Amino acid sequence: MKKLIFSFVISLIIPLTGFAQFKDALFTYGGFVLPYQISFPEDYDETKRYPLILFLHGAGERGIDNEKQLTHGKDFLLTNTQSKYPAIVIAPQCPEMNFWSTVKSNTGFSKRTFDFSDTENISVPMKALIALVNDMLSSGYIDTKQVYVGGLSMGGMGTFEILWRMPNTFAAAFPICGGGNTEKAKSYAKNTALWIFHGTDDVVVPVQCSLDMYNELKKDGCNVKYTEYPGVNHNSWDNVFQEKDLFPWLFSIKK
């Protein structure tokens, strides 16, 4: 049934509205409704399979309006995926008071720390997200050798988590100002290439969170790159969306 719903969404969008913008969609999993936005490339051909990009927003864009999740990155994604790097893009929205990843935040006198050690539990949005990705992969519209994920802040953390929860799925990933469980890095280190980004002066998510992941992934034999922006605070995604080499790098990686 889920596959039929996705097919219906595609057939509805194509004749009516073209591909210039993202379109509203909903995914239901176990009674939980996950809103998401979806875009298709120009000259979309139902007989072809396309790369899939999963984009995860940060904590400030949570809600149920199915709009805020594209506050950051919308133009960057559309500009690149419409024609130069044709791809289907999905951008889900996590509800308020929820998180993509299972993480505890601790605010001390000097700095903020994050604990990603709880691997037994999984957030409801992450469960739904995994089900949505699997549904997309089984739809027949996706090139399963070119499945990518990236996100910022909370979405960067979600990126690291979905990699170890789906270790054989993603060809490449681009977590921005995030962090993750270093002990789980080995499970996907040799399956997924990563380009990690962070600002040196980030006061929301310490740059050490990304550095720890980079060092662990490198030790585990991962094809991993790391870019640190000097003097940049939490909004390092603004710099990332100016990276002209990101999409060429991303699409050069196939499983």
Short mmCIF file of C-alpha atoms in Angstrom, two decimals:
data_model
loop_
_atom_site.label_atom_id
_atom_site.label_comp_id
_atom_site.label_asym_id
_atom_site.label_seq_id
_atom_site.Cartn_x
_atom_site.Cartn_y
_atom_site.Cartn_z
CA MET A 1 0.00 0.00 0.00
CA LYS A 2 2.79 2.43 0.84
CA LYS A 3 4.37 1.89 -2.58
CA LEU A 4 1.04 2.54 -4.28
CA ILE A 5 0.67 5.78 -2.32
CA PHE A 6 4.12 6.95 -3.43
CA SER A 7 3.33 6.06 -7.06
CA PHE A 8 0.09 8.02 -6.79
CA VAL A 9 1.93 11.06 -5.44
CA ILE A 10 4.33 11.02 -8.39
CA SER A 11 1.60 10.58 -10.99
CA LEU A 12 -0.40 13.40 -9.41
CA ILE A 13 2.49 15.85 -9.34
CA ILE A 14 3.86 15.33 -12.84
CA PRO A 15 0.94 16.45 -15.01
CA LEU A 16 -0.25 19.24 -12.74
CA THR A 17 2.73 21.18 -11.48
CA GLY A 18 6.06 20.27 -13.06
CA PHE A 19 9.25 20.20 -11.01
CA ALA A 20 10.22 23.75 -10.14
CA GLN A 21 9.52 23.43 -6.42
CA PHE A 22 9.15 21.03 -3.53
CA LYS A 23 5.72 19.47 -3.04
CA ASP A 24 3.89 18.49 0.16
CA ALA A 25 3.58 14.82 1.07
CA LEU A 26 2.80 12.71 4.14
CA PHE A 27 4.06 9.34 5.30
CA THR A 28 2.27 7.34 8.01
CA TYR A 29 4.07 4.74 10.06
CA GLY A 30 2.44 2.98 13.00
CA GLY A 31 -0.01 5.84 13.47
CA PHE A 32 2.75 8.46 13.38
CA VAL A 33 2.47 10.97 10.55
CA LEU A 34 5.75 12.25 9.10
CA PRO A 35 5.32 15.31 6.86
CA TYR A 36 7.89 15.69 4.11
CA GLN A 37 8.66 17.73 1.05
CA ILE A 38 9.65 16.05 -2.20
CA SER A 39 11.13 17.39 -5.42
CA PHE A 40 11.77 15.78 -8.78
CA PRO A 41 14.28 16.76 -11.47
CA GLU A 42 13.39 18.54 -14.68
CA ASP A 43 12.29 16.25 -17.50
CA TYR A 44 11.45 13.54 -14.98
CA ASP A 45 11.05 10.17 -16.69
CA GLU A 46 9.02 7.49 -14.89
CA THR A 47 10.92 4.77 -16.73
CA LYS A 48 14.27 5.82 -15.21
CA ARG A 49 15.71 5.42 -11.74
CA TYR A 50 17.11 8.50 -10.03
CA PRO A 51 19.52 9.19 -7.17
CA LEU A 52 17.83 9.93 -3.85
CA ILE A 53 18.91 12.68 -1.45
CA LEU A 54 17.56 12.69 2.11
CA PHE A 55 17.92 16.08 3.80
CA LEU A 56 17.45 16.46 7.57
CA HIS A 57 16.74 19.84 9.16
CA GLY A 58 17.82 21.21 12.53
CA ALA A 59 15.95 21.68 15.82
CA GLY A 60 14.78 25.18 14.94
CA GLU A 61 12.79 23.90 11.98
CA ARG A 62 10.73 21.30 13.83
CA GLY A 63 6.95 21.43 13.58
CA ILE A 64 3.99 20.15 11.58
CA ASP A 65 3.62 22.92 8.98
CA ASN A 66 5.63 20.92 6.40
CA GLU A 67 7.47 24.10 5.39
CA LYS A 68 10.08 25.11 7.96
CA GLN A 69 12.30 22.11 7.29
CA LEU A 70 13.48 23.86 4.11
CA THR A 71 14.29 27.16 5.79
CA HIS A 72 17.95 26.35 5.13
CA GLY A 73 19.13 24.62 1.98
CA LYS A 74 16.08 24.78 -0.28
CA ASP A 75 17.69 26.81 -3.06
CA PHE A 76 20.93 24.87 -2.75
CA LEU A 77 19.12 21.57 -3.23
CA LEU A 78 16.87 22.72 -6.06
CA THR A 79 19.61 24.49 -7.98
CA ASN A 80 21.75 21.37 -8.05
CA THR A 81 19.21 18.59 -8.45
CA GLN A 82 16.90 19.98 -11.12
CA SER A 83 19.19 19.44 -14.10
CA LYS A 84 22.94 19.31 -13.41
CA TYR A 85 22.64 16.48 -10.90
CA PRO A 86 19.13 15.11 -11.45
CA ALA A 87 17.80 13.55 -8.28
CA ILE A 88 14.71 13.01 -6.18
CA VAL A 89 15.01 14.91 -2.90
CA ILE A 90 13.00 14.29 0.26
CA ALA A 91 13.06 16.62 3.25
CA PRO A 92 11.00 15.29 6.19
CA GLN A 93 9.95 17.37 9.19
CA CYS A 94 10.48 16.27 12.77
CA PRO A 95 7.74 17.39 15.21
CA GLU A 96 8.35 19.73 18.14
CA MET A 97 9.92 18.21 21.26
CA ASN A 98 11.25 15.29 19.20
CA PHE A 99 14.65 14.51 17.71
CA TRP A 100 15.99 12.56 14.76
CA SER A 101 18.69 10.96 16.88
CA THR A 102 18.74 9.48 20.36
CA VAL A 103 20.89 12.00 22.21
CA LYS A 104 21.13 13.66 25.62
CA SER A 105 22.28 17.25 25.87
CA ASN A 106 24.15 18.44 28.95
CA THR A 107 24.83 22.13 29.51
CA GLY A 108 27.66 22.80 31.95
CA PHE A 109 29.32 25.98 33.16
CA SER A 110 31.89 26.03 30.38
CA LYS A 111 30.46 24.13 27.43
CA ARG A 112 27.63 22.01 26.11
CA THR A 113 28.12 18.28 25.65
CA PHE A 114 26.13 15.57 23.92
CA ASP A 115 25.76 11.91 24.86
CA PHE A 116 25.01 9.53 21.97
CA SER A 117 25.61 6.32 23.91
CA ASP A 118 21.97 5.19 24.20
CA THR A 119 21.69 2.82 21.25
CA GLU A 120 18.92 0.61 22.63
CA ASN A 121 16.25 3.25 22.14
CA ILE A 122 15.19 4.84 18.89
CA SER A 123 13.13 7.99 18.43
CA VAL A 124 9.73 7.68 16.78
CA PRO A 125 10.69 10.16 14.01
CA MET A 126 13.78 8.07 13.23
CA LYS A 127 11.66 4.92 13.03
CA ALA A 128 9.33 6.64 10.58
CA LEU A 129 12.26 8.07 8.67
CA ILE A 130 13.82 4.64 8.18
CA ALA A 131 10.49 3.26 7.02
CA LEU A 132 10.11 6.16 4.56
CA VAL A 133 13.58 5.57 3.11
CA ASN A 134 12.89 1.85 2.74
CA ASP A 135 9.59 2.65 1.08
CA MET A 136 11.32 4.95 -1.39
CA LEU A 137 13.96 2.33 -2.13
CA SER A 138 11.32 -0.29 -2.90
CA SER A 139 9.28 2.06 -5.09
CA GLY A 140 11.21 1.30 -8.27
CA TYR A 141 12.02 4.98 -8.87
CA ILE A 142 15.36 5.11 -7.02
CA ASP A 143 18.87 4.20 -8.14
CA THR A 144 19.88 2.30 -5.02
CA LYS A 145 23.56 2.79 -5.85
CA GLN A 146 23.15 6.54 -5.41
CA VAL A 147 21.38 7.16 -2.12
CA TYR A 148 22.71 10.12 -0.13
CA VAL A 149 21.93 11.79 3.19
CA GLY A 150 22.89 15.08 4.77
CA GLY A 151 21.64 17.43 7.42
CA LEU A 152 22.47 20.31 9.71
CA SER A 153 22.75 20.50 13.50
CA MET A 154 20.08 18.12 14.82
CA GLY A 155 19.91 16.87 11.23
CA GLY A 156 23.67 16.35 11.24
CA MET A 157 23.24 14.17 14.31
CA GLY A 158 20.38 12.38 12.59
CA THR A 159 22.64 11.81 9.59
CA PHE A 160 25.26 10.04 11.69
CA GLU A 161 22.58 7.95 13.39
CA ILE A 162 20.72 6.82 10.30
CA LEU A 163 24.06 5.72 8.84
CA TRP A 164 24.59 3.14 11.56
CA ARG A 165 20.94 2.16 11.68
CA MET A 166 21.00 1.59 7.88
CA PRO A 167 24.70 0.78 7.36
CA ASN A 168 24.37 -0.64 3.84
CA THR A 169 22.08 1.98 2.36
CA PHE A 170 23.91 5.25 1.74
CA ALA A 171 26.73 5.80 -0.73
CA ALA A 172 27.75 9.15 0.78
CA ALA A 173 26.74 11.61 3.49
CA PHE A 174 27.36 15.25 4.44
CA PRO A 175 26.67 15.96 8.14
CA ILE A 176 26.89 19.66 9.04
CA CYS A 177 27.65 20.89 12.58
CA GLY A 178 26.44 17.61 14.06
CA GLY A 179 27.88 14.74 16.02
CA GLY A 180 27.31 11.07 16.65
CA ASN A 181 28.19 7.83 18.34
CA THR A 182 31.84 7.08 17.63
CA GLU A 183 31.41 3.46 18.70
CA LYS A 184 28.97 2.91 15.83
CA ALA A 185 31.20 4.47 13.16
CA LYS A 186 32.85 1.17 12.28
CA SER A 187 29.51 -0.30 11.15
CA TYR A 188 29.33 1.99 8.11
CA ALA A 189 32.88 3.36 7.76
CA LYS A 190 33.76 1.22 4.76
CA ASN A 191 30.32 1.40 3.15
CA THR A 192 29.73 5.15 3.09
CA ALA A 193 31.91 8.11 2.13
CA LEU A 194 31.51 11.22 4.31
CA TRP A 195 32.28 14.90 4.06
CA ILE A 196 31.91 16.44 7.52
CA PHE A 197 31.53 20.21 8.10
CA HIS A 198 31.70 22.38 11.22
CA GLY A 199 32.51 25.93 12.36
CA THR A 200 35.37 26.42 14.81
CA ASP A 201 33.40 28.86 16.99
CA ASP A 202 30.18 26.86 17.23
CA VAL A 203 28.64 27.54 20.67
CA VAL A 204 25.61 25.28 20.13
CA VAL A 205 27.25 22.03 19.01
CA PRO A 206 30.97 21.98 19.88
CA VAL A 207 33.27 21.43 16.92
CA GLN A 208 34.80 18.53 18.84
CA CYS A 209 31.65 16.52 18.10
CA SER A 210 32.51 16.49 14.39
CA LEU A 211 36.23 16.09 15.03
CA ASP A 212 35.60 12.99 17.13
CA MET A 213 33.55 11.45 14.34
CA TYR A 214 36.13 12.34 11.71
CA ASN A 215 39.01 10.86 13.69
CA GLU A 216 37.11 7.67 14.43
CA LEU A 217 35.93 7.20 10.85
CA LYS A 218 39.42 7.83 9.50
CA LYS A 219 40.81 5.23 11.91
CA ASP A 220 38.17 2.77 10.74
CA GLY A 221 39.21 3.12 7.08
CA CYS A 222 36.43 5.41 5.89
CA ASN A 223 36.66 7.59 2.79
CA VAL A 224 36.11 10.72 4.89
CA LYS A 225 36.77 14.43 4.38
CA TYR A 226 36.61 17.17 6.98
CA THR A 227 36.15 20.91 6.51
CA GLU A 228 36.33 23.35 9.40
CA TYR A 229 35.36 27.00 8.93
CA PRO A 230 37.53 29.36 11.05
CA GLY A 231 35.58 31.89 13.11
CA VAL A 232 32.20 30.48 12.08
CA ASN A 233 29.52 29.87 14.71
CA HIS A 234 26.66 27.38 14.48
CA ASN A 235 25.42 28.50 11.06
CA SER A 236 28.20 26.72 9.16
CA TRP A 237 25.53 25.48 6.74
CA ASP A 238 25.70 28.92 5.09
CA ASN A 239 29.29 28.13 4.14
CA VAL A 240 28.47 24.58 3.10
CA PHE A 241 25.77 25.75 0.71
CA GLN A 242 28.47 27.77 -1.07
CA GLU A 243 30.71 24.72 -1.54
CA LYS A 244 30.88 24.25 -5.30
CA ASP A 245 32.60 20.87 -4.93
CA LEU A 246 29.99 19.28 -2.67
CA PHE A 247 27.59 18.02 -5.34
CA PRO A 248 30.34 16.88 -7.75
CA TRP A 249 31.90 14.95 -4.86
CA LEU A 250 28.55 13.54 -3.74
CA PHE A 251 27.55 12.25 -7.16
CA SER A 252 31.00 10.81 -7.82
CA ILE A 253 30.33 8.29 -5.05
CA LYS A 254 28.31 5.21 -5.94
CA LYS A 255 27.87 1.93 -4.13
#
